[in-house]
């Protein structure tokens, strides 16, 4: 019996007088059944509330990590011709850290037990970020030439010695490669975080679910306060 059924039962009981203070075996039986049903529904909804809270927490961490990757990518994509070699190297290293963190968090979120929709969303986010680096083959080859490498899980690593040598040989080319990568990842991360993106839409969906469950808990509390009738 769901919450709506309880409400209907309550209304029927009042109409027929079952909920009156005068006791009878039939009334006691109905009251006990309704109370037991309410308690069962309360436990079920609380379990859903707990699960949704965990899922929202995971999504919050995913949003934070993707936002971090976006900020680092934006900084990389905004490198100007006046940027120093040291500044470019720092921006590149910061980007690698933030990008890898986003991939790791997406993988962790997808691996958590629970809602399949959340798993799929996190997997798509992971894949989208990886594609921002690897889908453009010429750009990927350019990254490799300046010291970047991509692991089997999509994470990045930077050979700083190779990067330093590339900067000395062709500082303009290195900067152009970094800027292009930054803009690609910035665009992808923004898409993931948008209201209709994998992260943004999932957050909206689970927040709506949480609000619905809170409403159901409120209804149950009201019913219990009146003895279920």
Tab-separated table of C-alpha atoms in Angstrom:
chain	number	residue	atom	x	y	z
A	1	UNK	CA	0.000	0.000	0.000
A	2	UNK	CA	1.491	3.364	-1.022
A	3	UNK	CA	0.956	6.772	0.541
A	4	UNK	CA	-1.992	7.634	-1.685
A	5	UNK	CA	-3.672	4.396	-0.612
A	6	UNK	CA	-3.200	5.410	3.000
A	7	UNK	CA	-4.859	8.742	2.351
A	8	UNK	CA	-7.817	7.020	0.685
A	9	UNK	CA	-8.066	4.518	3.530
A	10	UNK	CA	-8.005	7.375	6.001
A	11	UNK	CA	-10.803	9.232	4.246
A	12	UNK	CA	-12.913	6.079	3.967
A	13	UNK	CA	-12.405	5.268	7.608
A	14	UNK	CA	-13.568	8.711	8.668
A	15	UNK	CA	-16.613	8.514	6.404
A	16	UNK	CA	-17.666	5.103	7.670
A	17	UNK	CA	-16.899	5.899	11.271
A	18	UNK	CA	-14.153	3.307	11.598
A	19	UNK	CA	-11.863	5.991	12.937
A	20	UNK	CA	-14.196	6.965	15.758
A	21	UNK	CA	-12.926	6.805	19.323
A	22	UNK	CA	-15.314	3.949	20.124
A	23	UNK	CA	-13.415	0.727	19.817
A	24	UNK	CA	-14.447	-2.463	18.089
A	25	UNK	CA	-12.513	-5.534	16.935
A	26	UNK	CA	-12.957	-4.514	13.309
A	27	UNK	CA	-11.791	-0.955	13.950
A	28	UNK	CA	-8.806	-2.164	15.950
A	29	UNK	CA	-7.844	-4.537	13.151
A	30	UNK	CA	-8.029	-1.797	10.522
A	31	UNK	CA	-6.090	0.619	12.729
A	32	UNK	CA	-3.349	-1.912	13.380
A	33	UNK	CA	-3.061	-2.709	9.679
A	34	UNK	CA	-2.816	0.955	8.741
A	35	UNK	CA	-0.221	1.640	11.441
A	36	UNK	CA	1.869	-1.325	10.328
A	37	UNK	CA	1.610	-0.168	6.737
A	38	UNK	CA	2.664	3.338	7.670
A	39	UNK	CA	5.700	2.054	9.533
A	40	UNK	CA	6.682	-0.135	6.598
A	41	UNK	CA	6.328	2.780	4.179
A	42	UNK	CA	8.317	5.009	6.520
A	43	UNK	CA	11.246	2.573	6.554
A	44	UNK	CA	11.126	2.158	2.782
A	45	UNK	CA	11.109	5.901	2.147
A	46	UNK	CA	13.880	6.501	4.682
A	47	UNK	CA	16.032	3.946	2.871
A	48	UNK	CA	15.389	5.818	-0.380
A	49	UNK	CA	16.216	9.129	1.311
A	50	UNK	CA	19.507	7.726	2.589
A	51	UNK	CA	20.416	6.310	-0.832
A	52	UNK	CA	19.533	9.564	-2.578
A	53	UNK	CA	21.635	11.552	-0.099
A	54	UNK	CA	24.648	9.361	-0.876
A	55	UNK	CA	24.062	9.760	-4.609
A	56	UNK	CA	23.742	13.532	-4.302
A	57	UNK	CA	26.974	13.612	-2.323
A	58	UNK	CA	28.727	11.676	-5.096
A	59	UNK	CA	27.311	14.026	-7.712
A	60	UNK	CA	28.436	17.021	-5.680
A	61	UNK	CA	31.988	15.679	-5.651
A	62	UNK	CA	31.808	14.981	-9.379
A	63	UNK	CA	30.556	18.488	-10.086
A	64	UNK	CA	33.353	19.954	-7.976
A	65	UNK	CA	36.059	17.943	-9.737
A	66	UNK	CA	34.720	18.694	-13.225
A	67	UNK	CA	34.506	22.375	-12.268
A	68	UNK	CA	38.130	22.190	-11.154
A	69	UNK	CA	39.126	20.715	-14.502
A	70	UNK	CA	37.160	23.419	-16.282
A	71	UNK	CA	38.904	26.201	-14.372
A	72	UNK	CA	42.340	24.710	-15.035
A	73	UNK	CA	41.465	24.219	-18.708
A	74	UNK	CA	40.172	27.779	-18.957
A	75	UNK	CA	43.457	29.083	-17.529
A	76	UNK	CA	45.392	26.967	-20.008
A	77	UNK	CA	43.243	28.121	-22.903
A	78	UNK	CA	43.759	31.726	-21.889
A	79	UNK	CA	47.557	31.737	-21.972
A	80	UNK	CA	48.743	34.850	-23.755
A	81	UNK	CA	51.860	35.532	-25.788
A	82	UNK	CA	53.296	37.349	-22.777
A	83	UNK	CA	53.031	34.313	-20.485
A	84	UNK	CA	56.383	33.179	-19.131
A	85	UNK	CA	57.713	29.665	-19.626
A	86	UNK	CA	57.370	29.073	-15.891
A	87	UNK	CA	53.734	30.213	-15.917
A	88	UNK	CA	52.939	27.913	-18.833
A	89	UNK	CA	54.594	24.967	-17.120
A	90	UNK	CA	52.665	25.618	-13.917
A	91	UNK	CA	49.385	25.935	-15.818
A	92	UNK	CA	50.087	22.670	-17.639
A	93	UNK	CA	50.896	20.825	-14.405
A	94	UNK	CA	47.817	22.226	-12.650
A	95	UNK	CA	45.671	21.147	-15.575
A	96	UNK	CA	47.011	17.578	-15.481
A	97	UNK	CA	46.210	17.333	-11.768
A	98	UNK	CA	42.691	18.741	-12.145
A	99	UNK	CA	41.883	16.717	-15.256
A	100	UNK	CA	43.022	13.455	-13.671
A	101	UNK	CA	41.036	14.244	-10.538
A	102	UNK	CA	37.882	14.687	-12.618
A	103	UNK	CA	38.403	11.349	-14.368
A	104	UNK	CA	39.068	9.564	-11.085
A	105	UNK	CA	35.995	11.061	-9.436
A	106	UNK	CA	33.809	10.156	-12.414
A	107	UNK	CA	35.107	6.589	-12.275
A	108	UNK	CA	34.459	6.374	-8.528
A	109	UNK	CA	30.946	7.746	-8.956
A	110	UNK	CA	30.170	5.269	-11.722
A	111	UNK	CA	31.464	2.346	-9.645
A	112	UNK	CA	29.310	3.141	-6.610
A	113	UNK	CA	26.357	0.747	-6.156
A	114	UNK	CA	22.883	2.131	-6.620
A	115	UNK	CA	21.170	3.995	-9.425
A	116	UNK	CA	22.053	2.858	-12.955
A	117	UNK	CA	21.202	6.291	-14.356
A	118	UNK	CA	23.888	7.828	-12.152
A	119	UNK	CA	26.390	5.195	-13.256
A	120	UNK	CA	25.655	5.886	-16.923
A	121	UNK	CA	25.873	9.645	-16.419
A	122	UNK	CA	29.244	9.419	-14.660
A	123	UNK	CA	30.577	7.085	-17.358
A	124	UNK	CA	29.490	9.511	-20.075
A	125	UNK	CA	31.199	12.368	-18.238
A	126	UNK	CA	34.392	10.340	-17.997
A	127	UNK	CA	34.247	9.435	-21.676
A	128	UNK	CA	33.458	13.002	-22.718
A	129	UNK	CA	36.493	14.387	-20.915
A	130	UNK	CA	38.748	11.705	-22.355
A	131	UNK	CA	37.481	12.408	-25.865
A	132	UNK	CA	38.296	16.089	-25.430
A	133	UNK	CA	41.940	15.012	-25.339
A	134	UNK	CA	42.122	11.931	-27.548
A	135	UNK	CA	39.459	12.432	-30.229
A	136	UNK	CA	41.525	15.013	-32.128
A	137	UNK	CA	44.432	12.849	-33.290
A	138	UNK	CA	46.646	15.648	-34.653
A	139	UNK	CA	46.188	17.610	-31.423
A	140	UNK	CA	46.987	14.503	-29.384
A	141	UNK	CA	50.188	13.925	-31.336
A	142	UNK	CA	51.156	17.546	-30.753
A	143	UNK	CA	50.652	17.033	-27.013
A	144	UNK	CA	52.862	13.956	-27.038
A	145	UNK	CA	55.632	15.918	-28.730
A	146	UNK	CA	55.765	18.398	-25.868
A	147	UNK	CA	55.824	15.791	-23.095
A	148	UNK	CA	52.229	14.711	-22.496
A	149	UNK	CA	51.151	11.079	-22.462
A	150	UNK	CA	47.753	9.442	-22.016
A	151	UNK	CA	47.288	6.374	-19.830
A	152	UNK	CA	44.994	3.459	-20.608
A	153	UNK	CA	42.446	4.978	-18.224
A	154	UNK	CA	42.594	8.351	-19.967
A	155	UNK	CA	44.625	10.117	-17.295
A	156	UNK	CA	47.426	12.457	-18.322
A	157	UNK	CA	51.053	12.655	-17.297
A	158	UNK	CA	53.644	15.271	-18.169
A	159	UNK	CA	57.339	14.674	-18.759
A	160	UNK	CA	58.682	18.002	-17.503
A	161	UNK	CA	62.134	17.522	-19.046
A	162	UNK	CA	60.621	16.919	-22.465
A	163	UNK	CA	58.303	19.875	-21.892
A	164	UNK	CA	61.233	22.153	-21.005
A	165	UNK	CA	63.111	21.068	-24.109
A	166	UNK	CA	60.058	21.690	-26.293
A	167	UNK	CA	59.651	25.178	-24.847
A	168	UNK	CA	63.270	26.028	-25.642
A	169	UNK	CA	62.930	24.691	-29.169
A	170	UNK	CA	59.528	26.213	-30.020
A	171	UNK	CA	57.915	28.280	-27.279
A	172	UNK	CA	55.178	29.581	-29.589
A	173	UNK	CA	54.256	26.087	-30.739
A	174	UNK	CA	54.090	24.775	-27.181
A	175	UNK	CA	51.833	27.628	-26.129
A	176	UNK	CA	49.523	27.048	-29.098
A	177	UNK	CA	49.246	23.354	-28.238
A	178	UNK	CA	48.429	24.123	-24.610
A	179	UNK	CA	45.856	26.744	-25.551
A	180	UNK	CA	44.104	24.368	-27.941
A	181	UNK	CA	43.919	21.586	-25.358
A	182	UNK	CA	42.671	23.991	-22.712
A	183	UNK	CA	39.884	25.292	-24.922
A	184	UNK	CA	38.791	21.791	-25.915
A	185	UNK	CA	38.515	20.579	-22.324
A	186	UNK	CA	36.970	23.854	-21.150
A	187	UNK	CA	34.218	23.447	-23.746
A	188	UNK	CA	33.585	19.813	-22.836
A	189	UNK	CA	33.535	20.442	-19.088
A	190	UNK	CA	31.130	23.359	-19.554
A	191	UNK	CA	28.825	21.083	-21.528
A	192	UNK	CA	28.928	18.420	-18.806
A	193	UNK	CA	28.088	20.970	-16.102
A	194	UNK	CA	25.285	22.671	-18.047
A	195	UNK	CA	21.657	22.199	-17.010
A	196	UNK	CA	21.157	19.686	-19.814
A	197	UNK	CA	24.593	18.086	-19.420
A	198	UNK	CA	25.368	14.779	-17.754
A	199	UNK	CA	26.371	16.294	-14.410
A	200	UNK	CA	23.923	19.188	-14.394
A	201	UNK	CA	20.911	17.104	-15.411
A	202	UNK	CA	21.734	14.338	-12.939
A	203	UNK	CA	21.956	16.847	-10.097
A	204	UNK	CA	18.575	18.286	-11.045
A	205	UNK	CA	17.008	14.825	-11.253
A	206	UNK	CA	18.303	13.665	-7.888
A	207	UNK	CA	17.400	16.945	-6.191
A	208	UNK	CA	13.850	16.522	-7.472
A	209	UNK	CA	13.838	12.971	-6.162
A	210	UNK	CA	15.040	14.176	-2.758
A	211	UNK	CA	12.279	16.799	-2.619
A	212	UNK	CA	9.642	14.220	-3.547
A	213	UNK	CA	10.835	11.897	-0.800
A	214	UNK	CA	10.765	14.737	1.741
A	215	UNK	CA	7.170	15.449	0.726
A	216	UNK	CA	6.274	11.788	1.195
A	217	UNK	CA	7.915	11.775	4.616
A	218	UNK	CA	5.896	14.839	5.569
A	219	UNK	CA	2.686	13.114	4.496
A	220	UNK	CA	3.577	10.041	6.531
A	221	UNK	CA	4.375	12.163	9.575
A	222	UNK	CA	0.957	13.823	9.332
A	223	UNK	CA	-0.787	10.474	9.035
A	224	UNK	CA	1.108	9.055	12.002
A	225	UNK	CA	0.249	12.128	14.069
A	226	UNK	CA	-3.436	11.345	13.586
A	227	UNK	CA	-3.013	7.652	14.201
A	228	UNK	CA	-3.055	6.908	10.484
A	229	UNK	CA	-6.683	7.975	10.260
